């Protein structure tokens, strides 16, 4: 499984820059964002929403009760 730190290493940037590149409204240079997104695509990076929910203390699941 590819992590954001792997993408950062491939793009030669910090992992915080990778995080900012994935956010739509962040203040990051266009060429840096393109470099990060190209590295993510090359590595077939898929965001891990379970890890994100642990960090944010939010759950993105819907429960159904019958």
PDB file of N, CA, C and O in Angstrom, chain B, residues numbered from 101:
ATOM      1  N   UNK B 101       0.848  -1.179   0.000  1.00  0.00           N
ATOM      2  CA  UNK B 101       0.000   0.000   0.000  1.00  0.00           C
ATOM      3  C   UNK B 101       0.893   1.240   0.000  1.00  0.00           C
ATOM      4  O   UNK B 101       1.819   1.351   0.802  1.00  0.00           O
ATOM      5  N   UNK B 102       0.609   2.141  -0.883  1.00  0.00           N
ATOM      6  CA  UNK B 102       1.377   3.371  -1.034  1.00  0.00           C
ATOM      7  C   UNK B 102       0.819   4.426  -0.080  1.00  0.00           C
ATOM      8  O   UNK B 102      -0.392   4.641  -0.023  1.00  0.00           O
ATOM      9  N   UNK B 103       1.704   5.080   0.664  1.00  0.00           N
ATOM     10  CA  UNK B 103       1.288   6.119   1.594  1.00  0.00           C
ATOM     11  C   UNK B 103       1.650   7.489   1.041  1.00  0.00           C
ATOM     12  O   UNK B 103       2.354   7.600   0.037  1.00  0.00           O
ATOM     13  N   UNK B 104       1.164   8.525   1.703  1.00  0.00           N
ATOM     14  CA  UNK B 104       1.487   9.884   1.277  1.00  0.00           C
ATOM     15  C   UNK B 104       2.977  10.175   1.465  1.00  0.00           C
ATOM     16  O   UNK B 104       3.538  11.006   0.751  1.00  0.00           O
ATOM     17  N   UNK B 105       3.616   9.503   2.413  1.00  0.00           N
ATOM     18  CA  UNK B 105       5.055   9.676   2.599  1.00  0.00           C
ATOM     19  C   UNK B 105       5.834   9.091   1.422  1.00  0.00           C
ATOM     20  O   UNK B 105       6.885   9.612   1.051  1.00  0.00           O
ATOM     21  N   UNK B 106       5.319   8.007   0.834  1.00  0.00           N
ATOM     22  CA  UNK B 106       5.942   7.446  -0.368  1.00  0.00           C
ATOM     23  C   UNK B 106       5.815   8.416  -1.540  1.00  0.00           C
ATOM     24  O   UNK B 106       6.749   8.579  -2.324  1.00  0.00           O
ATOM     25  N   UNK B 107       4.659   9.053  -1.651  1.00  0.00           N
ATOM     26  CA  UNK B 107       4.443  10.048  -2.704  1.00  0.00           C
ATOM     27  C   UNK B 107       5.382  11.225  -2.500  1.00  0.00           C
ATOM     28  O   UNK B 107       5.938  11.754  -3.463  1.00  0.00           O
ATOM     29  N   UNK B 108       5.561  11.638  -1.245  1.00  0.00           N
ATOM     30  CA  UNK B 108       6.459  12.756  -0.937  1.00  0.00           C
ATOM     31  C   UNK B 108       7.892  12.421  -1.334  1.00  0.00           C
ATOM     32  O   UNK B 108       8.601  13.262  -1.887  1.00  0.00           O
ATOM     33  N   UNK B 109       8.314  11.199  -1.052  1.00  0.00           N
ATOM     34  CA  UNK B 109       9.672  10.793  -1.399  1.00  0.00           C
ATOM     35  C   UNK B 109       9.848  10.763  -2.918  1.00  0.00           C
ATOM     36  O   UNK B 109      10.890  11.178  -3.425  1.00  0.00           O
ATOM     37  N   UNK B 110       8.844  10.278  -3.646  1.00  0.00           N
ATOM     38  CA  UNK B 110       8.929  10.206  -5.104  1.00  0.00           C
ATOM     39  C   UNK B 110       8.918  11.593  -5.739  1.00  0.00           C
ATOM     40  O   UNK B 110       9.570  11.811  -6.759  1.00  0.00           O
ATOM     41  N   UNK B 111       8.176  12.540  -5.139  1.00  0.00           N
ATOM     42  CA  UNK B 111       8.095  13.897  -5.681  1.00  0.00           C
ATOM     43  C   UNK B 111       9.186  14.808  -5.122  1.00  0.00           C
ATOM     44  O   UNK B 111       9.334  15.950  -5.558  1.00  0.00           O
ATOM     45  N   UNK B 112       9.950  14.294  -4.153  1.00  0.00           N
ATOM     46  CA  UNK B 112      11.037  15.057  -3.521  1.00  0.00           C
ATOM     47  C   UNK B 112      10.511  16.314  -2.814  1.00  0.00           C
ATOM     48  O   UNK B 112      11.071  17.402  -2.945  1.00  0.00           O
ATOM     49  N   UNK B 113       9.427  16.130  -2.067  1.00  0.00           N
ATOM     50  CA  UNK B 113       8.834  17.200  -1.260  1.00  0.00           C
ATOM     51  C   UNK B 113       8.519  16.626   0.118  1.00  0.00           C
ATOM     52  O   UNK B 113       8.677  15.425   0.337  1.00  0.00           O
ATOM     53  N   UNK B 114       8.079  17.468   1.043  1.00  0.00           N
ATOM     54  CA  UNK B 114       7.704  16.981   2.369  1.00  0.00           C
ATOM     55  C   UNK B 114       6.299  16.376   2.331  1.00  0.00           C
ATOM     56  O   UNK B 114       5.524  16.630   1.409  1.00  0.00           O
ATOM     57  N   UNK B 115       5.987  15.570   3.351  1.00  0.00           N
ATOM     58  CA  UNK B 115       4.660  14.954   3.373  1.00  0.00           C
ATOM     59  C   UNK B 115       3.565  15.991   3.632  1.00  0.00           C
ATOM     60  O   UNK B 115       2.412  15.773   3.260  1.00  0.00           O
ATOM     61  N   UNK B 116       3.908  17.103   4.258  1.00  0.00           N
ATOM     62  CA  UNK B 116       2.922  18.176   4.438  1.00  0.00           C
ATOM     63  C   UNK B 116       2.606  18.849   3.104  1.00  0.00           C
ATOM     64  O   UNK B 116       1.473  19.272   2.874  1.00  0.00           O
ATOM     65  N   UNK B 117       3.591  18.947   2.234  1.00  0.00           N
ATOM     66  CA  UNK B 117       3.351  19.499   0.905  1.00  0.00           C
ATOM     67  C   UNK B 117       2.416  18.588   0.115  1.00  0.00           C
ATOM     68  O   UNK B 117       1.567  19.064  -0.638  1.00  0.00           O
ATOM     69  N   UNK B 118       2.576  17.283   0.288  1.00  0.00           N
ATOM     70  CA  UNK B 118       1.676  16.329  -0.366  1.00  0.00           C
ATOM     71  C   UNK B 118       0.256  16.526   0.148  1.00  0.00           C
ATOM     72  O   UNK B 118      -0.695  16.530  -0.633  1.00  0.00           O
ATOM     73  N   UNK B 119       0.112  16.688   1.448  1.00  0.00           N
ATOM     74  CA  UNK B 119      -1.207  16.917   2.033  1.00  0.00           C
ATOM     75  C   UNK B 119      -1.837  18.183   1.482  1.00  0.00           C
ATOM     76  O   UNK B 119      -3.022  18.199   1.147  1.00  0.00           O
ATOM     77  N   UNK B 120      -1.048  19.241   1.388  1.00  0.00           N
ATOM     78  CA  UNK B 120      -1.568  20.500   0.849  1.00  0.00           C
ATOM     79  C   UNK B 120      -1.908  20.384  -0.635  1.00  0.00           C
ATOM     80  O   UNK B 120      -2.852  21.018  -1.106  1.00  0.00           O
ATOM     81  N   UNK B 121      -1.152  19.587  -1.365  1.00  0.00           N
ATOM     82  CA  UNK B 121      -1.406  19.419  -2.796  1.00  0.00           C
ATOM     83  C   UNK B 121      -2.737  18.710  -3.034  1.00  0.00           C
ATOM     84  O   UNK B 121      -3.399  18.966  -4.040  1.00  0.00           O
ATOM     85  N   UNK B 122      -3.134  17.829  -2.131  1.00  0.00           N
ATOM     86  CA  UNK B 122      -4.403  17.110  -2.287  1.00  0.00           C
ATOM     87  C   UNK B 122      -5.602  17.961  -1.893  1.00  0.00           C
ATOM     88  O   UNK B 122      -6.734  17.630  -2.247  1.00  0.00           O
ATOM     89  N   UNK B 123      -5.374  19.051  -1.165  1.00  0.00           N
ATOM     90  CA  UNK B 123      -6.469  19.950  -0.798  1.00  0.00           C
ATOM     91  C   UNK B 123      -6.709  20.942  -1.925  1.00  0.00           C
ATOM     92  O   UNK B 123      -5.757  21.472  -2.499  1.00  0.00           O
ATOM     93  N   UNK B 124      -7.955  21.193  -2.242  1.00  0.00           N
ATOM     94  CA  UNK B 124      -8.294  22.061  -3.377  1.00  0.00           C
ATOM     95  C   UNK B 124      -8.011  23.534  -3.084  1.00  0.00           C
ATOM     96  O   UNK B 124      -7.669  24.279  -4.002  1.00  0.00           O
ATOM     97  N   UNK B 125      -8.140  23.963  -1.855  1.00  0.00           N
ATOM     98  CA  UNK B 125      -8.045  25.390  -1.553  1.00  0.00           C
ATOM     99  C   UNK B 125      -6.756  25.779  -0.831  1.00  0.00           C
ATOM    100  O   UNK B 125      -6.741  26.759  -0.087  1.00  0.00           O
ATOM    101  N   UNK B 126      -5.686  25.032  -1.037  1.00  0.00           N
ATOM    102  CA  UNK B 126      -4.439  25.357  -0.345  1.00  0.00           C
ATOM    103  C   UNK B 126      -3.577  26.297  -1.182  1.00  0.00           C
ATOM    104  O   UNK B 126      -3.728  26.390  -2.400  1.00  0.00           O
ATOM    105  N   UNK B 127      -2.683  26.981  -0.506  1.00  0.00           N
ATOM    106  CA  UNK B 127      -1.796  27.915  -1.196  1.00  0.00           C
ATOM    107  C   UNK B 127      -0.475  27.211  -1.491  1.00  0.00           C
ATOM    108  O   UNK B 127       0.448  27.233  -0.677  1.00  0.00           O
ATOM    109  N   UNK B 128      -0.401  26.597  -2.647  1.00  0.00           N
ATOM    110  CA  UNK B 128       0.780  25.860  -3.079  1.00  0.00           C
ATOM    111  C   UNK B 128       1.008  26.188  -4.547  1.00  0.00           C
ATOM    112  O   UNK B 128       0.053  26.408  -5.292  1.00  0.00           O
ATOM    113  N   UNK B 129       2.266  26.220  -4.963  1.00  0.00           N
ATOM    114  CA  UNK B 129       2.556  26.553  -6.351  1.00  0.00           C
ATOM    115  C   UNK B 129       1.972  25.507  -7.296  1.00  0.00           C
ATOM    116  O   UNK B 129       1.912  24.320  -6.977  1.00  0.00           O
ATOM    117  N   UNK B 130       1.547  25.973  -8.457  1.00  0.00           N
ATOM    118  CA  UNK B 130       0.898  25.094  -9.421  1.00  0.00           C
ATOM    119  C   UNK B 130       1.839  23.989  -9.891  1.00  0.00           C
ATOM    120  O   UNK B 130       1.414  22.842 -10.027  1.00  0.00           O
ATOM    121  N   UNK B 131       3.106  24.311 -10.140  1.00  0.00           N
ATOM    122  CA  UNK B 131       4.039  23.293 -10.620  1.00  0.00           C
ATOM    123  C   UNK B 131       4.340  22.249  -9.545  1.00  0.00           C
ATOM    124  O   UNK B 131       4.558  21.079  -9.861  1.00  0.00           O
ATOM    125  N   UNK B 132       4.353  22.667  -8.274  1.00  0.00           N
ATOM    126  CA  UNK B 132       4.561  21.711  -7.181  1.00  0.00           C
ATOM    127  C   UNK B 132       3.366  20.782  -7.066  1.00  0.00           C
ATOM    128  O   UNK B 132       3.525  19.575  -6.887  1.00  0.00           O
ATOM    129  N   UNK B 133       2.161  21.349  -7.169  1.00  0.00           N
ATOM    130  CA  UNK B 133       0.944  20.524  -7.107  1.00  0.00           C
ATOM    131  C   UNK B 133       0.941  19.503  -8.235  1.00  0.00           C
ATOM    132  O   UNK B 133       0.606  18.338  -8.020  1.00  0.00           O
ATOM    133  N   UNK B 134       1.311  19.934  -9.437  1.00  0.00           N
ATOM    134  CA  UNK B 134       1.330  19.025 -10.587  1.00  0.00           C
ATOM    135  C   UNK B 134       2.370  17.931 -10.402  1.00  0.00           C
ATOM    136  O   UNK B 134       2.137  16.785 -10.786  1.00  0.00           O
ATOM    137  N   UNK B 135       3.526  18.274  -9.811  1.00  0.00           N
ATOM    138  CA  UNK B 135       4.577  17.289  -9.562  1.00  0.00           C
ATOM    139  C   UNK B 135       4.104  16.236  -8.563  1.00  0.00           C
ATOM    140  O   UNK B 135       4.358  15.045  -8.740  1.00  0.00           O
ATOM    141  N   UNK B 136       3.416  16.681  -7.517  1.00  0.00           N
ATOM    142  CA  UNK B 136       2.906  15.756  -6.499  1.00  0.00           C
ATOM    143  C   UNK B 136       1.813  14.867  -7.089  1.00  0.00           C
ATOM    144  O   UNK B 136       1.816  13.657  -6.864  1.00  0.00           O
ATOM    145  N   UNK B 137       0.894  15.441  -7.828  1.00  0.00           N
ATOM    146  CA  UNK B 137      -0.188  14.649  -8.408  1.00  0.00           C
ATOM    147  C   UNK B 137       0.331  13.649  -9.437  1.00  0.00           C
ATOM    148  O   UNK B 137      -0.205  12.548  -9.557  1.00  0.00           O
ATOM    149  N   UNK B 138       1.373  14.027 -10.180  1.00  0.00           N
ATOM    150  CA  UNK B 138       1.978  13.100 -11.137  1.00  0.00           C
ATOM    151  C   UNK B 138       2.644  11.934 -10.408  1.00  0.00           C
ATOM    152  O   UNK B 138       2.545  10.789 -10.849  1.00  0.00           O
ATOM    153  N   UNK B 139       3.321  12.219  -9.299  1.00  0.00           N
ATOM    154  CA  UNK B 139       3.955  11.158  -8.516  1.00  0.00           C
ATOM    155  C   UNK B 139       2.903  10.233  -7.912  1.00  0.00           C
ATOM    156  O   UNK B 139       3.098   9.018  -7.865  1.00  0.00           O
ATOM    157  N   UNK B 140       1.794  10.797  -7.454  1.00  0.00           N
ATOM    158  CA  UNK B 140       0.715   9.989  -6.882  1.00  0.00           C
ATOM    159  C   UNK B 140       0.099   9.084  -7.940  1.00  0.00           C
ATOM    160  O   UNK B 140      -0.213   7.924  -7.668  1.00  0.00           O
ATOM    161  N   UNK B 141      -0.072   9.608  -9.128  1.00  0.00           N
ATOM    162  CA  UNK B 141      -0.641   8.808 -10.211  1.00  0.00           C
ATOM    163  C   UNK B 141       0.324   7.699 -10.628  1.00  0.00           C
ATOM    164  O   UNK B 141      -0.095   6.571 -10.888  1.00  0.00           O
ATOM    165  N   UNK B 142       1.608   8.019 -10.690  1.00  0.00           N
ATOM    166  CA  UNK B 142       2.621   7.036 -11.069  1.00  0.00           C
ATOM    167  C   UNK B 142       2.672   5.876 -10.078  1.00  0.00           C
ATOM    168  O   UNK B 142       2.852   4.724 -10.472  1.00  0.00           O
ATOM    169  N   UNK B 143       2.511   6.186  -8.779  1.00  0.00           N
ATOM    170  CA  UNK B 143       2.563   5.170  -7.733  1.00  0.00           C
ATOM    171  C   UNK B 143       1.209   4.511  -7.472  1.00  0.00           C
ATOM    172  O   UNK B 143       1.113   3.618  -6.631  1.00  0.00           O
ATOM    173  N   UNK B 144       0.160   4.939  -8.180  1.00  0.00           N
ATOM    174  CA  UNK B 144      -1.209   4.437  -7.974  1.00  0.00           C
ATOM    175  C   UNK B 144      -1.671   4.663  -6.531  1.00  0.00           C
ATOM    176  O   UNK B 144      -2.196   3.755  -5.887  1.00  0.00           O
ATOM    177  N   UNK B 145      -1.467   5.879  -6.041  1.00  0.00           N
ATOM    178  CA  UNK B 145      -1.846   6.237  -4.676  1.00  0.00           C
ATOM    179  C   UNK B 145      -3.363   6.311  -4.558  1.00  0.00           C
ATOM    180  O   UNK B 145      -4.037   6.926  -5.384  1.00  0.00           O
ATOM    181  N   UNK B 146      -3.884   5.676  -3.519  1.00  0.00           N
ATOM    182  CA  UNK B 146      -5.313   5.729  -3.198  1.00  0.00           C
ATOM    183  C   UNK B 146      -5.425   6.184  -1.748  1.00  0.00           C
ATOM    184  O   UNK B 146      -4.835   5.559  -0.867  1.00  0.00           O
ATOM    185  N   UNK B 147      -6.176   7.272  -1.474  1.00  0.00           N
ATOM    186  CA  UNK B 147      -6.302   7.745  -0.091  1.00  0.00           C
ATOM    187  C   UNK B 147      -6.940   6.690   0.809  1.00  0.00           C
ATOM    188  O   UNK B 147      -7.856   5.982   0.393  1.00  0.00           O
ATOM    189  N   UNK B 148      -6.452   6.592   2.037  1.00  0.00           N
ATOM    190  CA  UNK B 148      -6.975   5.665   3.015  1.00  0.00           C
ATOM    191  C   UNK B 148      -7.952   6.431   3.907  1.00  0.00           C
ATOM    192  O   UNK B 148      -7.539   7.164   4.806  1.00  0.00           O
ATOM    193  N   UNK B 149      -9.235   6.257   3.654  1.00  0.00           N
ATOM    194  CA  UNK B 149     -10.253   7.013   4.378  1.00  0.00           C
ATOM    195  C   UNK B 149     -10.404   6.535   5.826  1.00  0.00           C
ATOM    196  O   UNK B 149     -10.852   7.300   6.680  1.00  0.00           O
ATOM    197  N   UNK B 150     -10.038   5.287   6.110  1.00  0.00           N
ATOM    198  CA  UNK B 150     -10.075   4.822   7.505  1.00  0.00           C
ATOM    199  C   UNK B 150      -9.023   5.549   8.333  1.00  0.00           C
ATOM    200  O   UNK B 150      -9.293   5.947   9.466  1.00  0.00           O
ATOM    201  N   UNK B 151      -7.839   5.724   7.785  1.00  0.00           N
ATOM    202  CA  UNK B 151      -6.797   6.462   8.495  1.00  0.00           C
ATOM    203  C   UNK B 151      -7.193   7.921   8.659  1.00  0.00           C
ATOM    204  O   UNK B 151      -6.942   8.518   9.706  1.00  0.00           O
ATOM    205  N   UNK B 152      -7.802   8.492   7.645  1.00  0.00           N
ATOM    206  CA  UNK B 152      -8.238   9.882   7.721  1.00  0.00           C
ATOM    207  C   UNK B 152      -9.287  10.066   8.816  1.00  0.00           C
ATOM    208  O   UNK B 152      -9.263  11.062   9.540  1.00  0.00           O
ATOM    209  N   UNK B 153     -10.203   9.112   8.936  1.00  0.00           N
ATOM    210  CA  UNK B 153     -11.239   9.235   9.963  1.00  0.00           C
ATOM    211  C   UNK B 153     -10.645   9.120  11.365  1.00  0.00           C
ATOM    212  O   UNK B 153     -11.157   9.741  12.296  1.00  0.00           O
ATOM    213  N   UNK B 154      -9.574   8.340  11.536  1.00  0.00           N
ATOM    214  CA  UNK B 154      -8.923   8.251  12.841  1.00  0.00           C
ATOM    215  C   UNK B 154      -8.240   9.564  13.209  1.00  0.00           C
ATOM    216  O   UNK B 154      -8.300   9.998  14.359  1.00  0.00           O
ATOM    217  N   UNK B 155      -7.597  10.190  12.240  1.00  0.00           N
ATOM    218  CA  UNK B 155      -6.891  11.441  12.509  1.00  0.00           C
ATOM    219  C   UNK B 155      -7.873  12.578  12.784  1.00  0.00           C
ATOM    220  O   UNK B 155      -7.660  13.389  13.686  1.00  0.00           O
ATOM    221  N   UNK B 156      -8.948  12.630  12.002  1.00  0.00           N
ATOM    222  CA  UNK B 156      -9.911  13.726  12.121  1.00  0.00           C
ATOM    223  C   UNK B 156     -10.943  13.493  13.220  1.00  0.00           C
ATOM    224  O   UNK B 156     -11.704  14.397  13.565  1.00  0.00           O
ATOM    225  N   UNK B 157     -10.969  12.273  13.771  1.00  0.00           N
ATOM    226  CA  UNK B 157     -11.952  11.901  14.777  1.00  0.00           C
ATOM    227  C   UNK B 157     -13.376  12.042  14.229  1.00  0.00           C
ATOM    228  O   UNK B 157     -14.304  12.429  14.939  1.00  0.00           O
ATOM    229  N   UNK B 158     -13.512  11.715  12.939  1.00  0.00           N
ATOM    230  CA  UNK B 158     -14.819  11.702  12.276  1.00  0.00           C
ATOM    231  C   UNK B 158     -14.949  10.395  11.537  1.00  0.00           C
ATOM    232  O   UNK B 158     -13.956   9.807  11.111  1.00  0.00           O
ATOM    233  N   UNK B 159     -16.169   9.947  11.388  1.00  0.00           N
ATOM    234  CA  UNK B 159     -16.415   8.706  10.678  1.00  0.00           C
ATOM    235  C   UNK B 159     -17.178   9.017   9.403  1.00  0.00           C
ATOM    236  O   UNK B 159     -18.161   9.757   9.438  1.00  0.00           O
ATOM    237  N   UNK B 160     -16.746   8.468   8.284  1.00  0.00           N
ATOM    238  CA  UNK B 160     -17.380   8.720   7.006  1.00  0.00           C
ATOM    239  C   UNK B 160     -18.258   7.539   6.594  1.00  0.00           C
ATOM    240  O   UNK B 160     -18.477   7.314   5.404  1.00  0.00           O
ATOM    241  N   UNK B 161     -18.758   6.789   7.571  1.00  0.00           N
ATOM    242  CA  UNK B 161     -19.573   5.617   7.290  1.00  0.00           C
ATOM    243  C   UNK B 161     -21.039   5.906   7.594  1.00  0.00           C
ATOM    244  O   UNK B 161     -21.371   6.799   8.373  1.00  0.00           O
ATOM    245  N   UNK B 162     -21.890   5.133   6.964  1.00  0.00           N
ATOM    246  CA  UNK B 162     -23.324   5.227   7.209  1.00  0.00           C
ATOM    247  C   UNK B 162     -23.780   3.870   7.721  1.00  0.00           C
ATOM    248  O   UNK B 162     -23.487   2.843   7.108  1.00  0.00           O
ATOM    249  N   UNK B 163     -24.482   3.859   8.822  1.00  0.00           N
ATOM    250  CA  UNK B 163     -24.969   2.611   9.395  1.00  0.00           C
ATOM    251  C   UNK B 163     -26.455   2.449   9.134  1.00  0.00           C
ATOM    252  O   UNK B 163     -27.222   3.408   9.225  1.00  0.00           O
ATOM    253  N   UNK B 164     -26.851   1.237   8.813  1.00  0.00           N
ATOM    254  CA  UNK B 164     -28.257   0.926   8.576  1.00  0.00           C
ATOM    255  C   UNK B 164     -28.721  -0.088   9.610  1.00  0.00           C
ATOM    256  O   UNK B 164     -28.052  -1.098   9.831  1.00  0.00           O
ATOM    257  N   UNK B 165     -29.854   0.167  10.244  1.00  0.00           N
ATOM    258  CA  UNK B 165     -30.415  -0.739  11.233  1.00  0.00           C
ATOM    259  C   UNK B 165     -31.763  -1.216  10.729  1.00  0.00           C
ATOM    260  O   UNK B 165     -32.580  -0.432  10.246  1.00  0.00           O
ATOM    261  N   UNK B 166     -31.977  -2.511  10.853  1.00  0.00           N
ATOM    262  CA  UNK B 166     -33.264  -3.087  10.437  1.00  0.00           C
ATOM    263  C   UNK B 166     -33.989  -3.651  11.609  1.00  0.00           C
ATOM    264  O   UNK B 166     -35.091  -4.179  11.458  1.00  0.00           O
TER     265      UNK B 166
END
